[in-house]
Short mmCIF file of C-alpha atoms in Angstrom, two decimals:
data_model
loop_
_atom_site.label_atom_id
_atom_site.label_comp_id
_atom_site.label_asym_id
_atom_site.label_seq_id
_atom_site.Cartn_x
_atom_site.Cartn_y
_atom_site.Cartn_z
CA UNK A 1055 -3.35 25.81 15.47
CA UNK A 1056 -2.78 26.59 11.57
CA UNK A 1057 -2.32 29.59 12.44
CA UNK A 1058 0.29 29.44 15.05
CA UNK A 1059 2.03 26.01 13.86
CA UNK A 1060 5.86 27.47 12.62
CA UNK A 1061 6.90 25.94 9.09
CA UNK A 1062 9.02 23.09 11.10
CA UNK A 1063 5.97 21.92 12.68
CA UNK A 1064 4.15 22.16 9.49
CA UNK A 1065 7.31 20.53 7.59
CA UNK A 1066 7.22 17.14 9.96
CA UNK A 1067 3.53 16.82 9.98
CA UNK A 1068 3.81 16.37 6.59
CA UNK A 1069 6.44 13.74 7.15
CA UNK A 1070 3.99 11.83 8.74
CA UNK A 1071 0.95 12.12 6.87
CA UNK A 1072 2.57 11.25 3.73
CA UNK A 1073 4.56 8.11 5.73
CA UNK A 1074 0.88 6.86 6.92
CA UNK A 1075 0.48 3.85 4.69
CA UNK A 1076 4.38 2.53 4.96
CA UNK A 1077 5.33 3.20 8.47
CA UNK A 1078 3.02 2.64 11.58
CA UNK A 1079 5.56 4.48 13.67
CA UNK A 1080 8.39 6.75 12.79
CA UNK A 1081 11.57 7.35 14.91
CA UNK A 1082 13.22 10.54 16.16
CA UNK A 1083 16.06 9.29 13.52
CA UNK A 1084 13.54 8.59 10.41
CA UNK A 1085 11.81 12.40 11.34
CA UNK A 1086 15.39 13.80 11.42
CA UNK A 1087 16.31 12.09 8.29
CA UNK A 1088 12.98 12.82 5.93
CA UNK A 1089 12.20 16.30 7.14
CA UNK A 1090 15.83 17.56 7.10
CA UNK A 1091 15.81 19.03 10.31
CA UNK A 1092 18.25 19.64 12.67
CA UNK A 1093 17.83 17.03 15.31
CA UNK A 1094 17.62 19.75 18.46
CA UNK A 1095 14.57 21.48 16.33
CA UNK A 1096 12.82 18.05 15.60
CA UNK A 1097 12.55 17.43 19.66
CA UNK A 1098 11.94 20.63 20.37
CA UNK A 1099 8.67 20.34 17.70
CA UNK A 1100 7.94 17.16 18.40
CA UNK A 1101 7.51 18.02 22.26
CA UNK A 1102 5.20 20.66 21.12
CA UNK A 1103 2.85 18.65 18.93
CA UNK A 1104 2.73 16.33 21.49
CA UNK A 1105 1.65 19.14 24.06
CA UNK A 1106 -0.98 20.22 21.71
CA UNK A 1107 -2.43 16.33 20.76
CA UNK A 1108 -1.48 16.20 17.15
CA UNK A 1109 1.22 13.32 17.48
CA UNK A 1110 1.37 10.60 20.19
CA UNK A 1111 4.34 8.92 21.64
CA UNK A 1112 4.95 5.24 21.89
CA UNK A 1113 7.10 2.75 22.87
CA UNK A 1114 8.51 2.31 18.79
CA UNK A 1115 8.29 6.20 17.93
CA UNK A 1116 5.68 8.78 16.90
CA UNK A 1117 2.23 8.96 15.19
CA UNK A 1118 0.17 11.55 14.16
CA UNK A 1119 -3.03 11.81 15.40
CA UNK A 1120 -6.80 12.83 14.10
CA UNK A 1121 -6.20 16.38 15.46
CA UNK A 1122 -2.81 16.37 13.62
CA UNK A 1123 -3.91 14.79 10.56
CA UNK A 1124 -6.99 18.10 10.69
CA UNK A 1125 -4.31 20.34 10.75
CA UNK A 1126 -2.48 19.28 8.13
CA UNK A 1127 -5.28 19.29 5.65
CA UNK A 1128 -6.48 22.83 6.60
CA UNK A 1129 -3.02 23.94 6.03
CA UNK A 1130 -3.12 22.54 2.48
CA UNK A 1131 -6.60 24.10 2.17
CA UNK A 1132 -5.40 27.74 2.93
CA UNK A 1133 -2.12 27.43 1.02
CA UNK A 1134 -4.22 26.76 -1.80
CA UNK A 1135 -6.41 29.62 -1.54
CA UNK A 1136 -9.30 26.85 -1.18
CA UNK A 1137 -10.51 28.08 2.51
CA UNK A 1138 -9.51 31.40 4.43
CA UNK A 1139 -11.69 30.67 7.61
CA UNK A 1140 -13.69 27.89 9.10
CA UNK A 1141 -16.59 28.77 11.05
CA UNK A 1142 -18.97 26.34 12.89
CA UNK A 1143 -20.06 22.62 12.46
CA UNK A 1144 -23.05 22.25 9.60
CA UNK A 1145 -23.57 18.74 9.66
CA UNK A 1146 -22.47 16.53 12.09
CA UNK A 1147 -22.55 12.66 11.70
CA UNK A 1148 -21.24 9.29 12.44
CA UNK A 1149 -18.96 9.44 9.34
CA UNK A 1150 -17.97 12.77 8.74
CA UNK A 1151 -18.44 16.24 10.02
CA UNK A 1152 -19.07 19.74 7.51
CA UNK A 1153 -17.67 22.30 8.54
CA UNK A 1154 -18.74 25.70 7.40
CA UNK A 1155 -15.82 27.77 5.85
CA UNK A 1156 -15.11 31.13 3.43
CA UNK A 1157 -12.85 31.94 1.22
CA UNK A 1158 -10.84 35.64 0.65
CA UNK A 1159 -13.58 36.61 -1.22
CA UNK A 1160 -16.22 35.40 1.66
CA UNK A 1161 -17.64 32.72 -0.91
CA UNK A 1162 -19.50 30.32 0.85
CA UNK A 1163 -17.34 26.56 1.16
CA UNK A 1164 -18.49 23.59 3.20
CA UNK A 1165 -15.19 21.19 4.29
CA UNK A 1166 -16.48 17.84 4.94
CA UNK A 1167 -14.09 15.92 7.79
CA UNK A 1168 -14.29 11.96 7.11
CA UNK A 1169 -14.68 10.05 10.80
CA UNK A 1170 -15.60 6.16 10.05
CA UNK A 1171 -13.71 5.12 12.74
CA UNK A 1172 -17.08 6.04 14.79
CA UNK A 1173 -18.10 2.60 13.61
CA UNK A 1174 -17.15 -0.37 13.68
CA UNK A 1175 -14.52 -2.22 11.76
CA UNK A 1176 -16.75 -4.73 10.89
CA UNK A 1177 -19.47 -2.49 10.09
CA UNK A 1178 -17.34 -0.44 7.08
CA UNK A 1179 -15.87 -3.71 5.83
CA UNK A 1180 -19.36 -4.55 5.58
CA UNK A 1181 -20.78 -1.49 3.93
CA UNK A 1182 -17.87 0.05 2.69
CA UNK A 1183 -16.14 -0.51 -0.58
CA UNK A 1184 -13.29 1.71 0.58
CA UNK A 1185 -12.79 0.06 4.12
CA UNK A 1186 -9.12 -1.52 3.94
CA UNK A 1187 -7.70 -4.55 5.13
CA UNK A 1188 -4.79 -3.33 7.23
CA UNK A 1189 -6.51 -3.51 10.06
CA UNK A 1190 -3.51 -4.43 12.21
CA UNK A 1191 -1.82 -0.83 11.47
CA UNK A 1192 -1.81 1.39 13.74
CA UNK A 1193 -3.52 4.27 11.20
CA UNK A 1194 -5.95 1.99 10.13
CA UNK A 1195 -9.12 4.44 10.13
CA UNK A 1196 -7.07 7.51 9.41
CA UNK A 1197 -6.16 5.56 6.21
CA UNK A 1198 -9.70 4.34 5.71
CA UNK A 1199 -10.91 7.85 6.22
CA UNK A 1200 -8.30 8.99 3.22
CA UNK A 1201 -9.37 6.42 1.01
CA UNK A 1202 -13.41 7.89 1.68
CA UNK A 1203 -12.37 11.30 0.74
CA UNK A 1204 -10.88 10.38 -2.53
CA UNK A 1205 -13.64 7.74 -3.37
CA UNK A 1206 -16.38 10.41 -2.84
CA UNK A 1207 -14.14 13.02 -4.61
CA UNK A 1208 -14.21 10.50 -7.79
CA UNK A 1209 -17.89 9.81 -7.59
CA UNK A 1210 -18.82 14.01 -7.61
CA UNK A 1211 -16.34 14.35 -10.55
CA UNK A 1212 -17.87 11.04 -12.31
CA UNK A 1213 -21.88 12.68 -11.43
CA UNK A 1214 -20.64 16.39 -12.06
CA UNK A 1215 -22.52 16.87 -15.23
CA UNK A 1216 -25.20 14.29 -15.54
CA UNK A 1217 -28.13 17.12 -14.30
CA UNK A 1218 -28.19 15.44 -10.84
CA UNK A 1219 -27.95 18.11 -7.84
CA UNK A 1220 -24.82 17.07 -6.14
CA UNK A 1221 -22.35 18.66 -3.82
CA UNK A 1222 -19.14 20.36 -6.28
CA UNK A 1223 -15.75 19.28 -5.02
CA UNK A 1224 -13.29 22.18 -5.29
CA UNK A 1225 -10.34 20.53 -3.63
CA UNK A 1226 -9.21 17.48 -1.94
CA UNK A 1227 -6.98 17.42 1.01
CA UNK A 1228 -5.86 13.92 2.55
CA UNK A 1229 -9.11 12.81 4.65
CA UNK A 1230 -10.83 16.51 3.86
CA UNK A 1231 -12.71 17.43 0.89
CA UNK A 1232 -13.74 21.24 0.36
CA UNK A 1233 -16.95 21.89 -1.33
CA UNK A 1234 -19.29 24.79 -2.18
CA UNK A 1235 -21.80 25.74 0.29
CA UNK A 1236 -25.43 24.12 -0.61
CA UNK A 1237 -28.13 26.59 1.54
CA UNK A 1238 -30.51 23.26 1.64
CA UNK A 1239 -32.17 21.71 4.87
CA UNK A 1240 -31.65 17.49 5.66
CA UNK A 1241 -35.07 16.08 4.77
CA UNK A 1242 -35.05 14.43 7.66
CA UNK A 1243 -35.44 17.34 9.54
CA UNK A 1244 -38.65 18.94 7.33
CA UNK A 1245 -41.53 18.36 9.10
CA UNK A 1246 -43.91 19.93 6.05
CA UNK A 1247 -43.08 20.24 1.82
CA UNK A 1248 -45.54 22.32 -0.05
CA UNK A 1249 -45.41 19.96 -2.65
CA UNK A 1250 -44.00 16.50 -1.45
CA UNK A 1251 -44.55 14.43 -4.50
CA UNK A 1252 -42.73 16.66 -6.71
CA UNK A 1253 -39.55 16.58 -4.05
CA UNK A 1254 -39.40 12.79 -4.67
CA UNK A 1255 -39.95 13.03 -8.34
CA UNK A 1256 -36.91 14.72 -8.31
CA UNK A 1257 -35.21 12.40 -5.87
CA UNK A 1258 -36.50 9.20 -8.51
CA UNK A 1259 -34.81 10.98 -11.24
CA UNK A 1260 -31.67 11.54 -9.64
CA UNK A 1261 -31.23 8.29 -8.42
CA UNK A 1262 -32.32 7.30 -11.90
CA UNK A 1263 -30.01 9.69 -14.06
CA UNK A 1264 -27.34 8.14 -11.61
CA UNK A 1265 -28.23 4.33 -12.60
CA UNK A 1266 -27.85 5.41 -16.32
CA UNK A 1267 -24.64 6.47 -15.32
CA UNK A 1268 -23.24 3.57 -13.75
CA UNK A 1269 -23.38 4.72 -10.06
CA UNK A 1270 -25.75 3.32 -7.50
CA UNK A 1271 -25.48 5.42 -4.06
CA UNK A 1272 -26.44 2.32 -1.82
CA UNK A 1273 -26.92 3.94 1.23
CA UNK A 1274 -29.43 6.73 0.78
CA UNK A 1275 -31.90 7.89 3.20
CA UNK A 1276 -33.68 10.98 4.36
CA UNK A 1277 -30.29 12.01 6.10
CA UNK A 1278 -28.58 12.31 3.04
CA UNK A 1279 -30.82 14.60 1.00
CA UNK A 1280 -30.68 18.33 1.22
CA UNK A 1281 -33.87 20.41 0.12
CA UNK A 1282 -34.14 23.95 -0.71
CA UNK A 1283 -37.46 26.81 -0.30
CA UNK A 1284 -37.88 25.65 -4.10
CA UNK A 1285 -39.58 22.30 -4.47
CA UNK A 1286 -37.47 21.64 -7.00
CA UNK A 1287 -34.54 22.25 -5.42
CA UNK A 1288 -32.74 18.84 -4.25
CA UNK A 1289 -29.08 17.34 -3.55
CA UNK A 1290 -28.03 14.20 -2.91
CA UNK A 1291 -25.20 14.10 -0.97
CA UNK A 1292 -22.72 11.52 1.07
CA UNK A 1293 -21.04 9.48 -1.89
CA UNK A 1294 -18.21 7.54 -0.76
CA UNK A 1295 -19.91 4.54 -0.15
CA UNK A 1296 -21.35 4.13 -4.21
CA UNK A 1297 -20.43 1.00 -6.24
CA UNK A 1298 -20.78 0.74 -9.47
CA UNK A 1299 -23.92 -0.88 -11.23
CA UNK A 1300 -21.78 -4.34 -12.02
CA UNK A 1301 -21.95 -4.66 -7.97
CA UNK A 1302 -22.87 -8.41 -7.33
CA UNK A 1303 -25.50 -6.84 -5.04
CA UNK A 1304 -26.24 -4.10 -7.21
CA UNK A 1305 -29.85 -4.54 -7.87
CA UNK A 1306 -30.53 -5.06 -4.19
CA UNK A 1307 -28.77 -1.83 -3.03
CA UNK A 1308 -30.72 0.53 -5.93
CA UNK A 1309 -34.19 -1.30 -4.46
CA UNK A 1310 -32.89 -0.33 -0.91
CA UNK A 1311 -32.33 3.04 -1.71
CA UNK A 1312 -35.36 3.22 -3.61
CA UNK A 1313 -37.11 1.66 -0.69
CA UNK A 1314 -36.18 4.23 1.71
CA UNK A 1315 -36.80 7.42 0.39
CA UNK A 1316 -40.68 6.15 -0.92
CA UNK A 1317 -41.12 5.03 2.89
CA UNK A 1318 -39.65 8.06 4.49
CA UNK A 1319 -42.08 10.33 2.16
CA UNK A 1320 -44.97 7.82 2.79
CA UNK A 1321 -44.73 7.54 6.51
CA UNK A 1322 -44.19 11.58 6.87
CA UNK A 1323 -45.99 13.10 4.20
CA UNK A 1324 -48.81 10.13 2.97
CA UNK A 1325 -47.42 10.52 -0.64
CA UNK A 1326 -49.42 7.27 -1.41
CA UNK A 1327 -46.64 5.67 -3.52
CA UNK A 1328 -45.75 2.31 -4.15
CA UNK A 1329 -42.26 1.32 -3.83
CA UNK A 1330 -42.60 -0.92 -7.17
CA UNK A 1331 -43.97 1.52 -9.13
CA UNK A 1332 -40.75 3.80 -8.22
CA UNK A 1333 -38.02 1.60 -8.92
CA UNK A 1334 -40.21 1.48 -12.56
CA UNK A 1335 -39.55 5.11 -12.65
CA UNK A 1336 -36.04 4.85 -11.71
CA UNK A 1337 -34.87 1.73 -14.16
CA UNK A 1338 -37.03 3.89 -17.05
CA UNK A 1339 -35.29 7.54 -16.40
CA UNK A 1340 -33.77 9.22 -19.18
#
């Protein structure tokens, strides 16, 4: 579709996405009137997105859609020179889904999708710092998913040179963020490590080097953690949902996390260590 899409398409798609947050519906006359267009082209297109699921049709006007609101994004992403191909799915979740993509050059770029409306309103309010209050408008999760991107976006930037393994964000794009490549496998799906005790060493300190710096990731777990051949190689990824360490419940979401990467490696590869004694290690990182 980015590829086919004529510049008209492209120019009221826009129109929408950047009307998300003040209008829950815009008319044929508001589309006609921000995008500039001819009103015989602006049916004409709007017919066509419709045919091809990007925008829907109500009773009040038109609203773009998740497939339209994809679009749009990976059209920012290849004007920018970010992305020059997307390839197949790399991670696939009940938040997001990673994409893998290349650039001109056929460097390596993952493009991470945010999806929260997969859960729950009550659920994100609940676990989400980002979830929004609007629920009542009609974009509600597209705008939620939006507000994830950039959160996660500010937490790579704010962890980007601490020495923790992290994901780099090249570019942002609405609900879309595109990030290098990381050739790791989910912990969760390692059966064996040569050396599990030095793989959550290095988890510790990076949860640690992240609590010196203010960030607690509150919702880690063996599904968020990306290892590589090298023992020492180790990311932590999946940041929108951080809070700062002045959280009222901060305490209690760093002894969460804590708590379930010591299980995970205790249950599936008997590293023998006590949950206390890592939150010690944590709190006493440099």
């Amino acid at each position: 579709m980015v590829k086919n899409l004529e510049r008209e398409d492209y120019k009221l798609l826009k129109v929408f996405a950047s009307g998300l947050k003040h209008h829950e519906t815009l008319t044929r006359h508001q589309l006609v009137g921000y995008s500039r267009l001819h009103g015989d082209v602006v049916d004409y297109r709007l017919k066509a997105l419709q045919e091809m699921n990007l925008i829907n049709k109500n009773k009040r006007g038109f609203t773009i859609l998740n497939a339209g609101l994809d679009t749009f994004a990976l059209k920012i992403l290849a004007e920018k020179n970010i992305i020059s191909g997307i390839g197949k799915p790399i991670g696939v979740g009940k938040e997001s889904d990673v994409y893998e993509a290349v650039t001109d050059r056929q460097e390596e770029r993952a493009v991470k999708f945010f999806r929260i409306g997969r859960i729950s309103f009550r659920e994100a309010t609940k676990k989400r710092s980002f979830a929004l209050k609007e629920q009542n408008n009609i974009h509600h999760w597209l705008l939620v998913n939006i507000s994830a991107a950039k959160k996660e976006v500010d937490m790579l930037q704010r962890l980007k040179d601490t020495g923790i393994s992290i994901p780099l964000a090249l570019y942002r794009a609405m609900h879309c963020i595109a990030m290098n490549r990381i050739n790791g496998v989910r912990l969760v799906n390692v059966k064996e490590l040569e050396h599990p005790t030095i793989v959550l060493q290095n988890i510790l300190l990076s949860i640690g080097i992240a609590y010196k710096n203010h960030i607690i990731h509150s919702d880690l777990s063996e599904y968020n953690i990306l290892v590589g051949e090298n023992p020492r190689d180790t990311w932590i990824i999946d940041w929108p949902q951080a809070v700062s360490t002045d959280h009222p419940n901060a305490q209690h979401l760093l002894k969460r996390d804590v708590s379930n990467i010591v299980r995970f490696f205790n249950r599936r590869f008997a590293a023998g260590k006590i949950v206390g004694d890592a939150l010690k290690e944590v709190l006493n990182s440099t």
